[in-house]
Short mmCIF file of C-alpha atoms in Angstrom, two decimals:
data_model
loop_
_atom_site.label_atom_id
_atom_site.label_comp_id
_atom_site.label_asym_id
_atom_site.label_seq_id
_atom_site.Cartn_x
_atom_site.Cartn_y
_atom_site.Cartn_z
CA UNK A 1 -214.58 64.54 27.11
CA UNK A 2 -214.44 61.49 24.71
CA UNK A 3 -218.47 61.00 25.42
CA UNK A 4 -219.17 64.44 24.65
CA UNK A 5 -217.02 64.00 21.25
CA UNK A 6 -218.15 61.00 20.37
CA UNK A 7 -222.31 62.24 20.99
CA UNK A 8 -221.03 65.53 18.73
CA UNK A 9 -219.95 63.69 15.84
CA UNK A 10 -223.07 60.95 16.12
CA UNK A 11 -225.14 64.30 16.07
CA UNK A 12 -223.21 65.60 13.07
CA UNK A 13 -223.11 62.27 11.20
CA UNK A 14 -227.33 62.53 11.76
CA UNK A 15 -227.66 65.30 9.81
CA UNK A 16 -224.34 65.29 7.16
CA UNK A 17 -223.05 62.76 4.94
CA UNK A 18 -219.88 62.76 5.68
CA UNK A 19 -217.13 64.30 7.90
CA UNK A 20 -214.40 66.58 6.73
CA UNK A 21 -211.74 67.50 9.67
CA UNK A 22 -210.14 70.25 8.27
CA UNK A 23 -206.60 70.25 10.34
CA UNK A 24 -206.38 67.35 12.62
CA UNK A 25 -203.40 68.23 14.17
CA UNK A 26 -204.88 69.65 16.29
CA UNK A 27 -206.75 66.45 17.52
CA UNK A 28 -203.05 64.70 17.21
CA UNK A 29 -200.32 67.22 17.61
CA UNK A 30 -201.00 70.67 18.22
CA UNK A 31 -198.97 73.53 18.30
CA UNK A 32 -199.65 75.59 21.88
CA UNK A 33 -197.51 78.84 22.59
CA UNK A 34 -197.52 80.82 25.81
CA UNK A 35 -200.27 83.06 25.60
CA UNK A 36 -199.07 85.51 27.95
CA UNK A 37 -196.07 86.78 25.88
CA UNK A 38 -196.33 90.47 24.77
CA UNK A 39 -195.67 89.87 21.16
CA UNK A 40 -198.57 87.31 20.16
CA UNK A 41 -196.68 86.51 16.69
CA UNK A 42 -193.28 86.05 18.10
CA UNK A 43 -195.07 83.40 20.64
CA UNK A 44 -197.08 81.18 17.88
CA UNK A 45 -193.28 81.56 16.33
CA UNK A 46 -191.62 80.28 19.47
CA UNK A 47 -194.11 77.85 20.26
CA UNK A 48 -194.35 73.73 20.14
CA UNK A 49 -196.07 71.02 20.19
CA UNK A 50 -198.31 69.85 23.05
CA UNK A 51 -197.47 65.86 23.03
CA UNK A 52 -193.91 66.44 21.34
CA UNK A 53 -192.13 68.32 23.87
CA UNK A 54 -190.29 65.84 26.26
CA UNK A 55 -187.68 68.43 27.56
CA UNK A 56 -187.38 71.80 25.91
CA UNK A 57 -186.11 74.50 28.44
CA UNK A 58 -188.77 77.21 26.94
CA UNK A 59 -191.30 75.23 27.59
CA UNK A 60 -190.44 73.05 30.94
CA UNK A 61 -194.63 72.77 31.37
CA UNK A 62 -194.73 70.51 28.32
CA UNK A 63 -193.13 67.66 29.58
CA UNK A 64 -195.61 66.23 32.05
CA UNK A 65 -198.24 65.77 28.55
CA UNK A 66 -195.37 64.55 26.45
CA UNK A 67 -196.49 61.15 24.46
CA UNK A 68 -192.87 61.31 22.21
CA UNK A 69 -189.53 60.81 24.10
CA UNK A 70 -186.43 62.73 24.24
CA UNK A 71 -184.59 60.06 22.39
CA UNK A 72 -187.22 59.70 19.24
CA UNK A 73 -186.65 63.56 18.16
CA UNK A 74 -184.90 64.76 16.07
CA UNK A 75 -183.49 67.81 17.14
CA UNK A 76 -181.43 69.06 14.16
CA UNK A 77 -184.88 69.97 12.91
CA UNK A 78 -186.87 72.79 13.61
CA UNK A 79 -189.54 72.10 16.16
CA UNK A 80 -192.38 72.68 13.83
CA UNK A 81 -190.66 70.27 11.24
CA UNK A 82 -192.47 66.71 10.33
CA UNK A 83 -190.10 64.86 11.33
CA UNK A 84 -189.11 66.22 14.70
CA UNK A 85 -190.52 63.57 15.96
CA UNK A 86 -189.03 60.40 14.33
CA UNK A 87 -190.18 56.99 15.79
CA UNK A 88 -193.08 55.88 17.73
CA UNK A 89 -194.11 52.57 19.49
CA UNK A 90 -197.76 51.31 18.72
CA UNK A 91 -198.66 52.23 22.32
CA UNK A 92 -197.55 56.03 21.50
CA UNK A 93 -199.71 55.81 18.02
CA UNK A 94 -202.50 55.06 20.24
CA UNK A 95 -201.91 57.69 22.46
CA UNK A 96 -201.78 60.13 19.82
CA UNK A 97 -205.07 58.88 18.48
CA UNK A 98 -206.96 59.29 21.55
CA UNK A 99 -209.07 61.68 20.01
CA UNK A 100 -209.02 60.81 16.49
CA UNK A 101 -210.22 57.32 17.41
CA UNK A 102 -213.60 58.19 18.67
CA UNK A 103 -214.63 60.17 15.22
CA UNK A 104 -213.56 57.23 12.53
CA UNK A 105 -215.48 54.69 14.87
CA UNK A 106 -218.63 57.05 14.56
CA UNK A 107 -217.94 57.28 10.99
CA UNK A 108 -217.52 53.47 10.88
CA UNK A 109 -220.61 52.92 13.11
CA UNK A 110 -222.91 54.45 10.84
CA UNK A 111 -221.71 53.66 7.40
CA UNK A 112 -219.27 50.83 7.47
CA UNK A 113 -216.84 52.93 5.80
CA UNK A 114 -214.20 55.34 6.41
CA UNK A 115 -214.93 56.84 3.00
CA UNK A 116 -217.25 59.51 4.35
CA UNK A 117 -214.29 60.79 6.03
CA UNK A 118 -212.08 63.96 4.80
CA UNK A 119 -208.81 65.17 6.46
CA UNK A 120 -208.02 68.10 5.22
CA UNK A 121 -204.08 67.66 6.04
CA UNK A 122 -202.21 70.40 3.56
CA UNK A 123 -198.74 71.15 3.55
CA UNK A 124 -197.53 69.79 6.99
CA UNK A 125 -197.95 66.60 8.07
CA UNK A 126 -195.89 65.97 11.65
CA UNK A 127 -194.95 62.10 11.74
CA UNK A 128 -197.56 61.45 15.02
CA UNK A 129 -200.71 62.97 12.36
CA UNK A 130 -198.95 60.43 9.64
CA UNK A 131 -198.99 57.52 12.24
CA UNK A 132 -202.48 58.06 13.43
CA UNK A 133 -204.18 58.36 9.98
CA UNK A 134 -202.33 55.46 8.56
CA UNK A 135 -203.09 53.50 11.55
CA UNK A 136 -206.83 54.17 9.85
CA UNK A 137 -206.36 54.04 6.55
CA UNK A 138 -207.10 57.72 5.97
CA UNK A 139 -205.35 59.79 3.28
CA UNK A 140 -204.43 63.91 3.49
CA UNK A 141 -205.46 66.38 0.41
CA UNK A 142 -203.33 67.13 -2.82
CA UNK A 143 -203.72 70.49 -4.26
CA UNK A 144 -202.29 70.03 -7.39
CA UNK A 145 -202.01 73.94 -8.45
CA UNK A 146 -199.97 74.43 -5.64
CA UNK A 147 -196.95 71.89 -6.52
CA UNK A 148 -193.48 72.96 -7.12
CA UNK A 149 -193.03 71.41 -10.32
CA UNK A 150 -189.03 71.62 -9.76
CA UNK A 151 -189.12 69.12 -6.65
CA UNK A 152 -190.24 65.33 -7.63
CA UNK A 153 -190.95 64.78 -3.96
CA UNK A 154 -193.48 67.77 -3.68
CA UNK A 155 -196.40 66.31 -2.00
CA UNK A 156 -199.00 68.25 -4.28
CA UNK A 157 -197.62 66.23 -7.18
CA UNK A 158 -200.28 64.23 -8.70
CA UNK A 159 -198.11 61.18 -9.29
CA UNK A 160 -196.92 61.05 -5.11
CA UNK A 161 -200.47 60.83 -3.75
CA UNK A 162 -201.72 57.40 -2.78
CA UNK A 163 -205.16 55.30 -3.19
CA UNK A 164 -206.39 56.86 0.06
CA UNK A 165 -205.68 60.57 -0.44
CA UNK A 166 -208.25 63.14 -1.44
CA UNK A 167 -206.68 64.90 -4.68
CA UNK A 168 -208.12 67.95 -5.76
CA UNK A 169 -206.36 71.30 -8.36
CA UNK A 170 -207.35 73.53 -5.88
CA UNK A 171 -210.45 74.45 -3.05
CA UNK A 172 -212.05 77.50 -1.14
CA UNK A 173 -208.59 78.69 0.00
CA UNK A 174 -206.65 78.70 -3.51
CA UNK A 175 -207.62 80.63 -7.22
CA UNK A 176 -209.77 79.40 -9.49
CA UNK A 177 -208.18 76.72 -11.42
CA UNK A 178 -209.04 79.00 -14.59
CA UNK A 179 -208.08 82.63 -13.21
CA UNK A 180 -204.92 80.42 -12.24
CA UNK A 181 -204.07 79.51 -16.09
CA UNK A 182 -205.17 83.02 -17.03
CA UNK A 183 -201.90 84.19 -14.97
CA UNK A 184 -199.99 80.99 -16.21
CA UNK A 185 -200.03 82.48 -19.72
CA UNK A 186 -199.66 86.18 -18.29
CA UNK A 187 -196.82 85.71 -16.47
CA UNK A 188 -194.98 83.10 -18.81
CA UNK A 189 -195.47 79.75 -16.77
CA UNK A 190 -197.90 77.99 -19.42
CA UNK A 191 -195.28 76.42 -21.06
CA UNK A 192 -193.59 75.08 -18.04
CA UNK A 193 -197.13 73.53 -16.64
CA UNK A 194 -197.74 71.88 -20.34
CA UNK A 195 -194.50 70.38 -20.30
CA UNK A 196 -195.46 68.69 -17.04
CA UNK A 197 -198.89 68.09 -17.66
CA UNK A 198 -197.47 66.73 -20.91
CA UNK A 199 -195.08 64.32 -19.19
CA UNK A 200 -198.07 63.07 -16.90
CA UNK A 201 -200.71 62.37 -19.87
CA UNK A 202 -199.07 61.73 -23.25
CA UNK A 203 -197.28 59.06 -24.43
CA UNK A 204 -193.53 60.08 -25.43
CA UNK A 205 -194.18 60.01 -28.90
CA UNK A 206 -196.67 63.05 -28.92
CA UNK A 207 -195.82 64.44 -25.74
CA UNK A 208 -193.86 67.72 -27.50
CA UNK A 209 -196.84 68.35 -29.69
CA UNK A 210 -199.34 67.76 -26.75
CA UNK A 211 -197.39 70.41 -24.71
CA UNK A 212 -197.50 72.45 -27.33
CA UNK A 213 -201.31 72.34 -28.08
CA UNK A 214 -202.50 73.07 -24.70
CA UNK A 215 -199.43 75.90 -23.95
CA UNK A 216 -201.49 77.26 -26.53
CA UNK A 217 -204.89 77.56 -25.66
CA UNK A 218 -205.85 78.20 -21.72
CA UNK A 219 -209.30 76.26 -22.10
CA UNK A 220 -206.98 72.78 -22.69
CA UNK A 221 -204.46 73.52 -20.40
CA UNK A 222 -206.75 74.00 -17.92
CA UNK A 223 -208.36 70.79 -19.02
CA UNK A 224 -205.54 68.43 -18.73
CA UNK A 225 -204.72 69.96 -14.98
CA UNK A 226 -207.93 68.56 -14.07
CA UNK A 227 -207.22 65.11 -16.14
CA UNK A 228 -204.02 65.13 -13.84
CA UNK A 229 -205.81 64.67 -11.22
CA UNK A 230 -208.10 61.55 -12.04
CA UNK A 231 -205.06 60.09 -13.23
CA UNK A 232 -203.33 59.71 -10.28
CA UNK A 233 -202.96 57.55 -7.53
CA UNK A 234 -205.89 58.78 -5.53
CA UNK A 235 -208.78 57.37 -5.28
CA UNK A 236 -210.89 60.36 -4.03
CA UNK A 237 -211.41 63.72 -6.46
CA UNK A 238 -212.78 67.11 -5.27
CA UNK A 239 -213.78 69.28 -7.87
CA UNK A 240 -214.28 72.73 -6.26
CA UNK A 241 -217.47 74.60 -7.69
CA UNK A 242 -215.48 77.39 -9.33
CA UNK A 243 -213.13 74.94 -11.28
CA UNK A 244 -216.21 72.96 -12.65
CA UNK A 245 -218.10 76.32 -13.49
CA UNK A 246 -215.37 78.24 -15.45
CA UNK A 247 -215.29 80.90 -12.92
CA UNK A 248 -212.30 83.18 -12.03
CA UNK A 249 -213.74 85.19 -9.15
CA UNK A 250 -211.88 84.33 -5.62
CA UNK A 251 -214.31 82.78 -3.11
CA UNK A 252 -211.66 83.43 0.21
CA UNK A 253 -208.64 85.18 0.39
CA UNK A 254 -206.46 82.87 3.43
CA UNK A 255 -205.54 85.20 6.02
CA UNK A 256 -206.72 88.03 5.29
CA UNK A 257 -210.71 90.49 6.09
CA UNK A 258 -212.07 90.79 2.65
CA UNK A 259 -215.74 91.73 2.10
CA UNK A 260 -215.97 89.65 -0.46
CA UNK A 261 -214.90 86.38 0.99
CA UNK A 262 -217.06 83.65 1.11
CA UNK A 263 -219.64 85.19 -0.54
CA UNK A 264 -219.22 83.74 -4.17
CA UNK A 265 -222.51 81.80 -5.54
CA UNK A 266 -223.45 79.45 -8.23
CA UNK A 267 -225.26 81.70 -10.81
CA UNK A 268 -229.29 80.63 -10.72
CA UNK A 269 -229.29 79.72 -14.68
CA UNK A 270 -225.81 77.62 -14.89
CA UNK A 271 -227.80 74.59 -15.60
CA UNK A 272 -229.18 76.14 -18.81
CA UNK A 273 -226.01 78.23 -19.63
CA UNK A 274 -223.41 75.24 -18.65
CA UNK A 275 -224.22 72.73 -21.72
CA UNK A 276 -223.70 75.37 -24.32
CA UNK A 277 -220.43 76.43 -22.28
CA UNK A 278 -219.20 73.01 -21.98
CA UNK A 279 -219.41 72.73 -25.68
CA UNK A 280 -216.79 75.44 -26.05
CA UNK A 281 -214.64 74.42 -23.00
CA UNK A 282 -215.03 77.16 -21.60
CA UNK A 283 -216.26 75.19 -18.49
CA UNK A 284 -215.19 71.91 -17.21
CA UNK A 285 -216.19 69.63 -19.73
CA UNK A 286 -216.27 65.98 -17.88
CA UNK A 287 -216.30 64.05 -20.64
CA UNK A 288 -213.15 65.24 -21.91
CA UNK A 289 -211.00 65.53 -19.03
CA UNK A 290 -212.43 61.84 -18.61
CA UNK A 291 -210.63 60.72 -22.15
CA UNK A 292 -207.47 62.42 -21.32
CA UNK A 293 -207.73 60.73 -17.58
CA UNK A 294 -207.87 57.64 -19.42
CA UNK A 295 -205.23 57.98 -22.62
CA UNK A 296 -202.77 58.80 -19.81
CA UNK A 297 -203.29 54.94 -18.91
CA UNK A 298 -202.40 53.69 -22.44
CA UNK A 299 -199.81 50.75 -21.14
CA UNK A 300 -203.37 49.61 -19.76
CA UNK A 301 -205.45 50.12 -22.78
CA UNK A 302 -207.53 47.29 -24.57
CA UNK A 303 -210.19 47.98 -27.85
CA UNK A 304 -212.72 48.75 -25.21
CA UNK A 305 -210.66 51.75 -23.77
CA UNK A 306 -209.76 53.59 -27.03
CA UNK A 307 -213.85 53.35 -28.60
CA UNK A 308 -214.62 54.63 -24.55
CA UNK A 309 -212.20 57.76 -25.22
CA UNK A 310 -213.27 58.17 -28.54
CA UNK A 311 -216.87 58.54 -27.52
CA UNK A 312 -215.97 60.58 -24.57
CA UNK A 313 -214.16 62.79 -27.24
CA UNK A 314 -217.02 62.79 -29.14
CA UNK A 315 -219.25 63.60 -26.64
CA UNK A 316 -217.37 66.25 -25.18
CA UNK A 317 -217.43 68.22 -28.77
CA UNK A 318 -214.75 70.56 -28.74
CA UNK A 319 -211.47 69.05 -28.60
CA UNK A 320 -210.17 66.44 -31.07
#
């Protein structure tokens, strides 16, 4: 099995330029259920995990694949909780990453560089996934539209990702970031984003008045979400194609049979509409979400920083 993973990734890696594994828990710790139950959601709900399950009396079959022992859960936590399991020994880690392994040494083979290599780890991230991706350096994604801006510890916060993480205000599965702000200031919730956006990229002397500015036009606040996310930590952006071109129309709706899904295009004349747009914001306009990027750095600034935002200002031509 590991030959024929290993020749299916080399193949891959021939023809791509990178590798995005979109859920690798289930190449670390996946979540099985008895497939013979007569209610198929009330199984996934009752299921575990594969390599996790040392000694749970629903699932007495799990125990002869179990990598985790009895006495490194948890079990005041839900099954399906990250930290269920709690500790690991480097031996374990390498069980874990039996098949994980294989793919980053392909990656590694061919480049050098684990940098061609996405895991698209969202919300849950079980503490066997965390071991085996740290154990290669790898980082998970941070959606940034999707963080609760009430809990400091969310992990789509821009300020908790770290160097190796893939940050990103949103991708094929979430709104456009701009239909997104056009429901921000429907429903209310402009003000409340500004304020944190605010807080991320202004300096506490104009942070009110910054708030205010871009709580008051949807074009800046969408703007500074994007700055939010080259300032962070991360060292790895994703702009999705809808965010860059200013569009609001949904590319997939998650869980559900649309006809429209994945069917959204890049209009044939955005490169000679997108200039004259960017020049009114009404697309992503790099060069400005560039200056803001960098003013959010200004403990770090030198002469040579401000003249680079002011050009990038200048270039960008529609916000002062």
């Amino acid at each position: 099995m590991l030959k024929f993973l290993s020749a299916r990734v080399n193949k891959m890696l021939q023809e791509f330029d990178g590798l995005r594994i979109d859920h690798p828990h289930g190449l670390v710790s996946p979540w099985v259920y008895l497939a013979d139950t007569a209610d198929p959601y009330r199984a996934v709900q009752q299921g575990a995990r594969l390599f996790s399950s040392p000694n749970l009396p629903d699932h007495p079959q799990l125990a002869q694949y179990a990598i985790a022992r009895a006495e490194q859960l948890d079990t005041s936590l839900p099954r399906y909780a990250d930290g269920w399991v709690r500790e690991l020994d480097p031996r374990q880690i390498e069980r874990y990453a039996l098949l994980m392994d294989p793919l980053v040494d392909a990656v590694r083979t061919r480049s050098g560089t684990i940098e061609e290599i996405l895991c698209e780890v969202l919300s849950t991230l079980p503490y066997p996934l965390a071991r085996t991706i740290e154990r290669h350096g790898l980082g998970r994604f941070r959606v940034t539209q999707k963080a609760d801006l009430e809990n400091p510890d969310d992990v789509y916060r821009s300020e908790n990702a770290r160097a190796e993480d893939w940050i990103m205000a949103g991708n094929h599965d979430t709104p456009p970031i701009w239909r997104l702000a056009r429901a921000w200031f429907d429903n209310g919730q402009a003000r409340h984003q500004a304020d944190y956006l605010a807080w991320r990229l202004a300096p506490e002397a104009t942070r009110e008045a910054f708030a205010r500015e871009i709580a008051g036009d949807r074009r800046k606040l969408v703007h500074a979400k994007l700055a939010d996310v080259l300032a962070s930590p991360a060292t790895h952006v994703m702009i999705f194609f809808a965010d860059l071109l200013g569009m609001e129309a949904i590319y997939n709706r998650p869980g559900i049979i649309h006809p429209d899904n994945w069917r959204l295009r890049v209009s044939p004349d955005f490169e000679e509409t997108y200039p004259a747009s960017a020049a009114r914001g009404e697309v992503l306009n790099i060069p400005t979400v560039l200056a803001l990027a960098l003013r959010a750095r200004g403990t770090e600034f030198t002469a040579a920083h401000r003249d680079l935002i002011d050009q990038l200002l200048r270039l960008g031509g529609w916000w002062e």
